[in-house]
Amino acid sequence: MYAANHWGGSLEIASENDHEDRNGRNKNMEDMDKASLYNAQSQYSGTLDQTQQSWLLDPNDASRKKNKTRYVDLGCIVVKRKALKWTLIAVLVAFLVIGLPVIIVKSLPKHKSRPPPPDQYTEALHKALLFFNAQKSGKLPKNNGIKWRGNSGLQDGSDVTDVKGGLVGGYYDAGDNTKFNFPMSFAMTMLSWSVIEYEHKYKFVKEYDHARDLIKWGTDYLLRTFNSSASKIDHIYGQVGGSQNASTTPDDHTCWERPEDMDYKRPTQRITSGADLGGEMAAALASASIVFRDDVAYSKKLVQGAATVWTFARDSGKRSRYSRGNLFIEPYYNSTGYYDEYMWGGAWMYYATGNISYLSLATNAGIPKHAKSLMDIPSQRVLSWDNKSPAAMLLLTRIRLFLNPGYPYEAMLSSYHNATSLTMCSYLRQYQVFNWTKGGMIQLNQGQAQNLQHVANAVFLASLYADYLDAADLPGWKCGSTFIPLVKLREFATSQMDYILGKNPMNMSYVVGFGKKYPTHVHHRGASIPNNNVKYSCKGGFKWMSTGKPNPNTITGAMVGGPDRFDKYRDVRSNYSYTEATLAGNAGLVVALVSLTATAGTNGIDKNSIFNAIPPLYPTAPPPPPPWKP
């Protein structure tokens, strides 16, 4: 039954009979609603968010949802949130433990690592070079470093008229006050050779500039002793001072005076014929020109001077021994020949100039024949200020090893190489070429006095030859049919130097100032007379020579003459064969020490710089023809 209502619609009026229908309709609607709900849930189940899904879950399902694994979308990858959390924590810990300390260390100011401590050879080298400072003549530089030495010999050469400024400078030879060009030139050549081969070692031990200064002090003086600007000369002033045997007039031997106090005449020796002196002076100036190649003007001056004295040495009218008949020279530095200086000087002139004519002369078969260089004579194996053959042949072997010039030089260079190998064999005790003392010193002077200068020279040759072979990738050499590894040669060199430095029956270092025990009564005028502003007369100074007290001035670095053939040494000033040091002897000591020192951390030689002036030995290949065009 319907009735109208004021809103304009029908109004349903319920009756009792409607109840059953309503209940029926309610039941049907309930069924319908459940079906609708089911269909709606099925339709949206894939797109409902978490909140919507929670409305449809029972309480237990919601609880499980809270413990569900969560993920984080990083864009390129989806990772577990817990894994990401622990990864970040691990990275942070690693940064704090490893990264932060590295950053701190990198940010701290860097300090250079300390160099290795110097070995005994380096320590001895520093001292050995100082001997040359103590031997300087002339007006000394302020940094000379020898407090008990002063200006001396300022009137040297005043008796000659053709030398501007006189003959001031150079070095005193030994314990006397004489300046001998012949051994002085040899000493400068040896020093230059060592600087050329071991420049890197001198630089590392901070002695490079010092060594160059010492060489220049000598070569400056040598250039004054002849007309170095001329192309041809007829004389050289080869000595200043000195003495004749049995002299009674005041001179360098009859007087015992400090160089600073000399008040006697110092005669000059004018040499008008001397192939040996000219050849040795040429070697000194030529080798020094390589040392000073960075100073172009001075190097050219040295080469010019070397060429001048070489021409003097090769003059057919002047081919004689410089010392022959000269009573001021012959008893002291008598030369036994000049062909070894031709080989020696020719080799150095070739290195300095690259002029092949010098190599042609040095490899001329007549030179070693007259010098007896290739003869199997023990004395020919001994390098000294008088015999340069062993050094010259080694220097020329260097050319064969590294330049391989071939014909026509190969035959003679091969002979020099073989002779050099035999020289090295003779140094080995097993071949019994030389006698040895019980204490382990080789007797290169056949038991005579002042042997250490020859031992030092042999150490240098052996050490240098080992470095040559090593640089040429040769592990050794042969003595007859026996192969000898390089280590044997190095063992010889170190054993002999160790003997000099104190490993001997006397337990004494023969280098003054090195070690705990060394000679204190060196035969040396300047070192034995106190520097007390008192001038002692010619004869009055002898009280200091004969006193048993040690020298008041330490002549640091001087290598004395050394022990006798029984390993005995007498530290007595008047016995000069034991206690006198010489310029040539100390040059051998210096070059031997620098060849042995390992303080630089590197061994070996400067293989190529000595060849800088030498042009290619073979013509260069012509350029290829231009490409063909149709």
XYZ file of C-alpha atoms in Angstrom:
630
model
C 0.000 0.000 0.000
C 1.347 3.286 -1.005
C 0.585 6.779 0.062
C 1.861 10.020 -1.223
C 4.186 12.184 0.768
C 4.808 15.845 0.647
C 8.154 15.320 -1.134
C 6.211 14.033 -4.107
C 7.179 10.376 -3.884
C 5.235 7.296 -2.928
C 5.282 6.283 0.646
C 5.557 2.650 1.375
C 3.406 1.466 4.208
C 4.485 -1.746 5.799
C 2.104 -4.352 6.980
C 2.401 -7.506 8.946
C 2.541 -9.461 5.780
C 5.555 -7.527 4.724
C 7.764 -8.815 7.499
C 8.386 -12.129 5.922
C 9.120 -10.441 2.615
C 11.478 -8.001 4.278
C 13.314 -10.745 5.953
C 13.478 -12.516 2.661
C 14.744 -9.404 0.957
C 17.303 -8.881 3.680
C 18.557 -12.356 3.245
C 18.828 -11.927 -0.462
C 20.628 -8.593 -0.070
C 23.018 -10.149 2.389
C 23.796 -12.830 -0.138
C 24.181 -10.196 -2.810
C 26.453 -8.028 -0.693
C 28.775 -10.913 0.066
C 29.009 -11.749 -3.611
C 29.703 -8.094 -4.448
C 32.353 -7.908 -1.775
C 33.977 -11.038 -3.085
C 33.960 -9.749 -6.655
C 35.344 -6.362 -5.585
C 38.129 -7.945 -3.556
C 39.081 -10.172 -6.465
C 39.104 -7.237 -8.856
C 41.433 -4.943 -6.814
C 43.665 -7.410 -4.975
C 46.666 -6.622 -7.205
C 46.498 -2.868 -6.772
C 45.599 -2.252 -3.164
C 48.175 -0.457 -1.057
C 49.296 -1.710 2.307
C 46.656 0.298 4.220
C 43.862 -0.996 2.048
C 45.075 -4.555 2.377
C 45.194 -4.207 6.173
C 41.468 -3.419 6.166
C 40.849 -6.776 4.586
C 43.176 -8.827 6.775
C 42.449 -10.277 10.112
C 44.553 -9.231 13.152
C 46.974 -12.134 12.755
C 47.695 -11.209 9.146
C 48.436 -7.605 10.176
C 50.918 -8.786 12.788
C 52.768 -10.877 10.235
C 52.913 -7.862 7.951
C 54.898 -5.917 10.531
C 57.679 -8.545 10.454
C 57.807 -8.674 6.671
C 61.326 -8.083 4.988
C 61.603 -4.552 3.667
C 63.476 -3.422 0.542
C 64.964 -0.173 -0.720
C 64.828 0.787 -4.364
C 68.155 2.431 -5.357
C 67.056 3.023 -8.897
C 69.344 0.532 -10.611
C 68.954 -2.174 -7.998
C 66.626 -3.182 -5.159
C 68.344 -4.255 -1.957
C 67.304 -5.306 1.458
C 67.107 -2.409 3.825
C 69.006 -4.332 6.558
C 71.808 -5.306 4.107
C 72.142 -1.721 2.961
C 72.311 -0.572 6.564
C 75.161 -2.958 7.473
C 77.019 -2.208 4.263
C 77.028 1.494 5.059
C 78.225 0.770 8.583
C 81.069 -1.443 7.234
C 82.162 1.277 4.783
C 82.211 3.840 7.564
C 84.309 1.596 9.821
C 86.756 0.851 6.973
C 87.148 4.573 6.305
C 87.905 5.260 9.966
C 90.358 2.351 10.266
C 92.135 2.553 6.895
C 91.223 5.603 4.896
C 91.535 8.254 7.581
C 95.088 7.235 8.652
C 96.167 7.187 4.984
C 94.786 10.689 4.462
C 96.585 11.910 7.583
C 99.900 10.359 6.493
C 99.571 11.812 2.987
C 98.853 15.259 4.374
C 101.937 15.297 6.620
C 105.055 17.063 5.232
C 107.380 14.646 3.462
C 110.908 14.082 4.737
C 113.724 12.660 2.624
C 114.906 9.276 3.795
C 118.364 9.239 5.280
C 121.121 8.057 2.946
C 122.875 4.828 3.876
C 125.844 5.243 6.224
C 129.125 5.631 4.356
C 131.298 2.557 4.012
C 134.936 2.620 5.075
C 136.072 3.334 1.512
C 133.985 6.491 1.367
C 135.274 7.674 4.740
C 138.848 7.086 3.597
C 138.123 8.853 0.286
C 137.061 12.052 2.056
C 140.366 12.055 3.898
C 142.569 11.023 0.961
C 141.404 14.019 -1.076
C 142.431 16.378 1.734
C 146.068 15.406 1.222
C 146.024 17.394 -2.010
C 144.798 20.468 -0.139
C 147.801 20.129 2.174
C 150.183 19.924 -0.807
C 149.043 23.083 -2.581
C 151.611 25.715 -3.455
C 150.892 29.355 -4.235
C 148.205 31.676 -2.929
C 145.679 29.420 -1.227
C 141.921 29.889 -1.447
C 140.094 30.707 1.772
C 138.232 27.395 1.695
C 141.380 25.265 1.422
C 140.558 23.763 4.804
C 144.086 23.043 6.105
C 144.589 25.434 9.008
C 148.338 24.903 9.336
C 148.996 25.750 5.675
C 149.350 29.240 4.175
C 150.559 30.999 1.046
C 153.932 29.792 -0.206
C 156.160 29.691 -3.274
C 154.965 33.086 -4.420
C 158.370 33.786 -6.003
C 158.524 30.491 -7.899
C 159.586 31.063 -11.501
C 160.919 34.519 -10.843
C 164.138 33.449 -12.553
C 162.430 32.947 -15.931
C 161.510 35.779 -18.262
C 159.036 34.223 -20.702
C 156.312 33.239 -18.234
C 153.898 35.953 -17.215
C 153.230 35.783 -13.477
C 155.921 33.204 -12.842
C 155.405 29.570 -11.953
C 153.190 30.090 -8.920
C 150.801 27.323 -7.968
C 150.731 23.587 -8.455
C 151.537 20.971 -5.840
C 154.518 20.021 -3.718
C 155.387 16.462 -4.465
C 155.918 14.886 -1.054
C 157.501 15.752 2.280
C 159.873 18.169 0.579
C 158.932 21.413 -1.149
C 159.722 20.458 -4.761
C 157.293 20.712 -7.672
C 157.890 17.959 -10.264
C 155.786 18.202 -13.435
C 156.195 14.527 -14.322
C 154.553 12.842 -11.293
C 152.200 15.820 -10.836
C 150.861 15.317 -14.383
C 150.401 11.598 -13.736
C 148.459 12.374 -10.548
C 146.148 14.780 -12.426
C 145.562 12.232 -15.190
C 144.599 9.564 -12.680
C 142.232 11.883 -10.820
C 140.603 12.955 -14.084
C 140.209 9.347 -15.200
C 138.415 8.461 -11.987
C 136.057 11.454 -12.237
C 135.177 10.515 -15.821
C 134.436 6.884 -14.930
C 132.794 7.453 -11.522
C 131.265 10.910 -11.727
C 128.037 9.619 -10.187
C 129.898 8.323 -7.132
C 131.796 11.565 -6.581
C 128.512 13.456 -6.771
C 126.707 11.147 -4.368
C 129.406 11.446 -1.690
C 129.577 15.221 -2.322
C 133.200 15.248 -3.489
C 132.628 16.027 -7.167
C 133.285 19.770 -6.947
C 136.222 19.175 -4.613
C 137.843 16.700 -7.004
C 137.366 19.077 -9.934
C 138.922 21.924 -7.954
C 141.954 19.786 -7.180
C 142.368 18.831 -10.840
C 142.036 22.434 -11.969
C 144.624 23.556 -9.416
C 147.062 21.168 -11.088
C 146.152 21.824 -14.724
C 146.181 25.607 -14.255
C 149.760 25.276 -13.095
C 150.786 22.901 -15.884
C 149.458 25.382 -18.448
C 151.796 28.000 -16.966
C 154.890 25.880 -17.458
C 154.898 26.326 -21.255
C 153.417 28.650 -23.863
C 150.005 27.002 -24.050
C 148.691 29.508 -26.609
C 151.353 28.584 -29.177
C 151.046 25.724 -31.627
C 154.700 24.765 -31.232
C 157.126 25.154 -28.342
C 160.793 24.355 -27.785
C 160.870 23.993 -23.995
C 158.855 23.217 -20.861
C 159.636 24.302 -17.314
C 159.454 20.839 -15.815
C 160.458 21.432 -12.194
C 160.694 24.136 -9.553
C 162.952 23.637 -6.531
C 164.700 20.427 -5.676
C 168.219 19.447 -4.834
C 171.326 17.733 -6.126
C 172.827 14.809 -4.259
C 175.611 15.808 -1.854
C 174.557 19.441 -2.116
C 175.746 21.783 0.619
C 173.825 24.863 -0.475
C 170.411 25.588 1.035
C 167.699 23.878 -0.996
C 164.606 21.682 -0.602
C 166.590 18.756 0.818
C 169.353 20.388 2.817
C 166.826 22.591 4.630
C 163.937 21.525 6.859
C 161.506 24.439 6.615
C 157.808 24.900 6.234
C 156.845 25.897 2.639
C 155.639 29.224 4.026
C 159.135 29.954 5.406
C 161.325 28.998 2.430
C 164.115 31.592 2.125
C 166.493 29.854 -0.271
C 166.751 29.886 -4.055
C 164.415 27.563 -5.925
C 165.916 26.860 -9.343
C 163.728 26.102 -12.350
C 164.521 23.198 -14.682
C 164.119 24.066 -18.361
C 163.372 20.924 -20.388
C 164.216 21.216 -24.089
C 163.822 17.543 -24.961
C 161.418 15.174 -23.279
C 158.919 12.992 -25.103
C 157.866 11.352 -21.827
C 157.190 14.636 -20.042
C 155.331 16.054 -23.045
C 153.290 12.865 -23.440
C 152.299 12.761 -19.772
C 151.398 16.443 -19.686
C 149.273 15.930 -22.819
C 147.476 13.059 -21.071
C 146.795 15.229 -18.011
C 145.426 18.171 -19.990
C 143.422 16.016 -22.422
C 141.773 13.935 -19.697
C 140.967 17.082 -17.715
C 139.311 18.584 -20.803
C 136.749 15.763 -20.604
C 136.164 16.429 -16.907
C 135.474 20.097 -17.690
C 133.397 19.515 -20.832
C 130.621 21.579 -19.226
C 132.999 24.579 -19.169
C 133.459 24.953 -22.915
C 136.062 27.737 -22.820
C 138.289 26.021 -20.270
C 137.916 22.628 -21.942
C 139.050 24.111 -25.269
C 142.000 25.747 -23.533
C 143.019 22.397 -22.103
C 142.717 20.667 -25.485
C 144.820 23.398 -27.091
C 147.488 23.033 -24.417
C 147.423 19.253 -24.761
C 147.932 19.512 -28.516
C 150.874 21.857 -27.987
C 152.791 19.619 -25.575
C 151.880 16.565 -27.660
C 153.553 18.194 -30.653
C 156.573 18.809 -28.424
C 156.568 15.137 -27.399
C 156.361 13.929 -31.006
C 159.041 16.265 -32.340
C 161.663 13.981 -33.854
C 164.436 16.167 -32.506
C 163.143 15.959 -28.928
C 162.550 12.228 -28.535
C 164.568 11.522 -25.457
C 163.934 10.999 -21.757
C 163.298 14.291 -20.007
C 165.388 13.295 -16.983
C 168.487 12.153 -18.838
C 171.568 13.879 -17.479
C 169.618 16.254 -15.232
C 171.006 15.922 -11.701
C 168.000 17.721 -10.228
C 165.600 15.114 -11.664
C 167.350 11.841 -12.414
C 167.915 10.707 -8.780
C 164.252 11.281 -7.922
C 161.873 10.868 -10.880
C 163.987 9.262 -13.540
C 162.023 8.081 -16.568
C 163.015 4.761 -18.118
C 161.340 5.416 -21.485
C 158.724 7.403 -23.352
C 156.872 4.931 -25.580
C 154.415 4.117 -22.802
C 153.599 7.858 -22.643
C 152.996 7.778 -26.409
C 150.423 5.030 -25.926
C 148.951 6.672 -22.811
C 148.926 10.233 -24.168
C 147.685 9.104 -27.591
C 144.709 7.321 -26.040
C 143.719 10.391 -24.025
C 144.174 12.715 -27.000
C 141.833 10.465 -28.991
C 139.177 10.538 -26.270
C 139.474 14.324 -25.937
C 139.408 15.191 -29.643
C 138.003 12.252 -31.584
C 140.890 12.631 -34.047
C 141.519 9.147 -35.408
C 145.221 9.853 -35.960
C 145.806 9.600 -32.210
C 144.217 6.154 -32.104
C 146.291 5.124 -35.097
C 149.465 6.055 -33.243
C 148.401 4.396 -29.977
C 147.689 1.155 -31.849
C 150.818 1.267 -34.011
C 152.673 -2.013 -33.510
C 155.960 -0.226 -32.901
C 154.695 1.577 -29.772
C 154.101 -1.476 -27.508
C 157.183 -3.143 -28.982
C 159.494 -0.338 -27.862
C 157.612 0.041 -24.560
C 157.858 -3.736 -23.978
C 154.188 -3.593 -23.025
C 153.304 -7.004 -24.440
C 156.272 -8.861 -23.015
C 155.641 -11.373 -20.252
C 157.668 -9.462 -17.670
C 156.200 -8.975 -14.161
C 157.448 -5.377 -13.973
C 155.335 -4.538 -17.043
C 152.215 -5.416 -15.031
C 152.929 -2.708 -12.453
C 151.355 0.711 -12.993
C 153.400 3.643 -11.688
C 154.319 7.235 -12.481
C 157.094 5.766 -14.659
C 155.261 2.872 -16.356
C 151.855 3.705 -17.838
C 151.615 0.629 -20.077
C 149.097 -1.321 -17.929
C 146.804 1.694 -17.648
C 147.169 2.641 -21.322
C 146.298 -0.871 -22.482
C 143.252 -0.972 -20.209
C 142.132 2.435 -21.474
C 142.444 1.233 -25.073
C 140.683 -2.046 -24.228
C 137.724 0.132 -23.280
C 137.460 1.161 -26.934
C 137.395 -2.455 -28.059
C 134.752 -3.450 -25.515
C 132.282 -0.648 -26.176
C 133.025 0.826 -29.628
C 134.346 -2.223 -31.514
C 136.149 -0.148 -34.156
C 137.208 -3.183 -36.177
C 139.852 -3.069 -38.907
C 142.594 -1.811 -38.827
C 142.561 -1.353 -35.042
C 141.130 -4.685 -33.942
C 144.381 -6.664 -34.084
C 146.343 -4.379 -31.756
C 143.364 -3.656 -29.499
C 142.886 -7.403 -29.146
C 146.547 -7.720 -28.113
C 146.060 -4.958 -25.526
C 142.958 -6.749 -24.263
C 144.844 -10.028 -23.902
C 147.721 -8.294 -22.117
C 145.263 -6.617 -19.773
C 143.693 -9.984 -18.971
C 147.139 -11.403 -18.184
C 147.853 -8.433 -15.917
C 144.707 -9.243 -13.973
C 145.736 -12.897 -13.783
C 149.094 -11.853 -12.360
C 147.323 -10.142 -9.452
C 145.762 -13.434 -8.339
C 147.804 -15.207 -5.711
C 147.172 -18.639 -7.182
C 149.371 -17.875 -10.216
C 152.385 -16.829 -8.121
C 153.564 -14.119 -10.519
C 154.357 -11.832 -7.580
C 155.447 -12.625 -4.063
C 153.064 -11.950 -1.209
C 153.775 -11.067 2.400
C 152.545 -13.416 5.104
C 150.061 -10.739 6.092
C 148.486 -10.751 2.638
C 150.045 -7.840 0.708
C 151.090 -8.354 -2.901
C 154.702 -7.260 -3.481
C 154.509 -5.424 -6.780
C 157.875 -3.683 -6.274
C 159.737 -6.971 -5.751
C 160.290 -6.435 -2.038
C 161.566 -2.873 -2.290
C 160.304 0.027 -0.194
C 157.230 2.211 -0.750
C 155.094 -0.588 -2.133
C 151.667 0.783 -1.247
C 151.568 3.248 -4.147
C 151.799 0.298 -6.562
C 149.239 -1.700 -4.593
C 146.737 1.161 -4.748
C 147.226 1.478 -8.512
C 146.657 -2.260 -8.948
C 143.456 -2.044 -6.894
C 142.157 0.647 -9.229
C 143.012 -1.274 -12.411
C 141.431 -4.472 -11.084
C 138.283 -2.770 -9.866
C 137.912 -0.756 -13.069
C 138.481 -3.768 -15.321
C 135.824 -5.673 -13.401
C 133.428 -2.776 -13.980
C 134.312 -2.720 -17.692
C 133.569 -6.414 -18.089
C 130.382 -6.084 -16.069
C 129.203 -3.202 -18.268
C 129.958 -5.353 -21.326
C 127.836 -8.194 -19.844
C 130.871 -10.429 -19.451
C 130.867 -12.521 -16.233
C 134.646 -12.940 -16.109
C 137.751 -13.663 -18.166
C 140.189 -16.504 -18.756
C 143.630 -17.127 -17.324
C 144.865 -19.757 -19.720
C 142.080 -22.309 -19.944
C 140.639 -21.399 -16.535
C 137.600 -19.152 -16.379
C 137.850 -16.577 -13.583
C 134.608 -14.918 -12.396
C 134.628 -11.198 -11.713
C 134.118 -11.762 -8.003
C 137.715 -13.023 -7.752
C 139.037 -9.767 -9.131
C 136.876 -7.745 -6.771
C 138.043 -9.870 -3.849
C 141.646 -9.085 -4.754
C 140.887 -5.348 -4.893
C 139.044 -5.215 -1.574
C 141.585 -7.414 0.214
C 144.461 -5.133 -0.759
C 142.590 -1.950 0.111
C 141.532 -3.467 3.431
C 145.205 -4.207 4.100
C 146.045 -0.542 3.490
C 143.234 0.602 5.781
C 144.235 -1.545 8.739
C 143.585 -5.239 8.132
C 147.257 -6.170 8.417
C 149.642 -7.688 11.006
C 150.426 -4.219 12.406
C 146.693 -3.511 12.858
C 147.542 -0.060 11.521
C 145.881 2.063 8.894
C 148.486 3.465 6.520
C 146.212 6.420 5.723
C 146.741 9.237 8.223
C 143.601 10.139 10.150
C 141.712 6.975 9.211
C 141.015 4.384 11.882
C 142.150 4.294 15.483
C 145.837 3.661 14.755
C 147.777 5.347 11.972
C 151.253 6.914 11.383
C 151.930 10.021 13.464
C 155.539 10.705 12.411
C 155.007 11.362 8.709
C 158.121 12.529 6.850
C 156.751 15.958 5.943
C 158.183 19.392 6.620
C 154.937 21.293 6.931
C 153.282 18.701 9.173
C 156.274 18.258 11.491
C 156.943 21.943 12.290
C 154.521 23.744 14.627
C 152.432 26.520 13.129
C 153.356 28.871 15.979
C 154.380 32.031 14.102
C 158.035 31.144 14.671
C 160.206 30.983 11.574
C 162.838 28.288 11.886
C 166.037 28.584 9.866
C 167.251 26.133 7.237
C 169.170 24.062 9.782
C 167.154 25.079 12.842
C 164.098 23.225 11.541
C 165.864 19.860 11.675
C 165.139 19.568 15.367
C 161.537 18.936 14.364
C 162.587 16.259 11.921
C 164.629 14.369 14.500
C 162.277 14.677 17.455
C 160.520 11.553 18.626
C 157.298 13.458 19.238
C 154.330 13.036 16.872
C 153.759 15.664 14.215
C 152.021 18.732 15.650
C 149.961 18.987 12.446
C 147.973 16.037 11.164
C 148.359 15.630 7.406
C 144.995 13.959 6.993
C 144.592 11.477 4.159
C 148.282 10.957 3.437
C 149.077 7.362 2.472
C 152.614 6.645 3.633
C 155.171 4.459 1.862
C 154.011 1.456 3.855
C 155.458 -1.658 5.447
C 158.347 -3.798 4.272
C 158.160 -7.311 2.811
C 157.833 -8.726 6.323
C 154.726 -6.627 7.073
C 156.754 -4.501 9.492
C 156.371 -0.745 9.690
C 158.603 1.764 11.471
C 156.862 5.011 12.316
C 160.070 7.060 12.277
C 160.082 10.438 10.576
C 163.657 10.208 9.328
C 162.988 6.883 7.591
C 161.163 8.257 4.567
C 160.845 4.892 2.817
C 158.270 3.979 5.477
C 156.770 7.357 6.401
C 156.743 9.625 3.324
C 153.611 10.232 1.267
C 153.665 11.299 -2.392
C 151.332 13.049 -4.804
C 151.297 10.142 -7.270
C 150.797 7.600 -4.483
C 147.807 9.440 -3.060
C 146.288 9.813 -6.526
C 146.329 6.012 -6.749
C 144.677 5.797 -3.343
C 141.889 8.209 -4.310
C 141.027 6.496 -7.581
C 141.087 3.059 -5.959
C 138.777 4.163 -3.147
C 136.191 5.774 -5.418
C 136.112 2.655 -7.587
C 135.363 0.513 -4.521
C 132.906 2.659 -2.594
C 129.348 1.377 -2.549
C 127.874 4.228 -0.509
C 126.187 5.552 -3.647
C 124.192 2.348 -3.785
C 125.242 1.784 -7.381
C 128.234 0.154 -8.924
C 129.634 0.422 -12.385
C 131.052 3.079 -14.652
C 129.772 5.917 -16.776
C 129.873 3.880 -19.957
C 129.378 6.463 -22.686
C 130.278 10.048 -21.740
C 133.999 9.484 -22.356
C 133.126 8.901 -26.035
C 131.302 12.219 -26.525
C 134.020 13.755 -28.711
C 134.413 10.658 -30.898
C 132.480 10.813 -34.197
C 130.871 7.703 -35.711
C 133.564 5.250 -36.756
C 131.629 4.185 -39.846
C 129.918 6.334 -42.506
C 126.227 6.776 -41.955
C 123.858 5.112 -44.397
C 122.654 7.393 -47.215
C 119.049 8.562 -47.038
C 116.518 6.435 -48.945
C 115.607 7.607 -52.473
C 112.418 9.590 -52.896
C 109.336 7.553 -53.770
C 108.886 6.842 -57.437
C 106.262 8.867 -59.219
C 104.805 7.933 -62.617
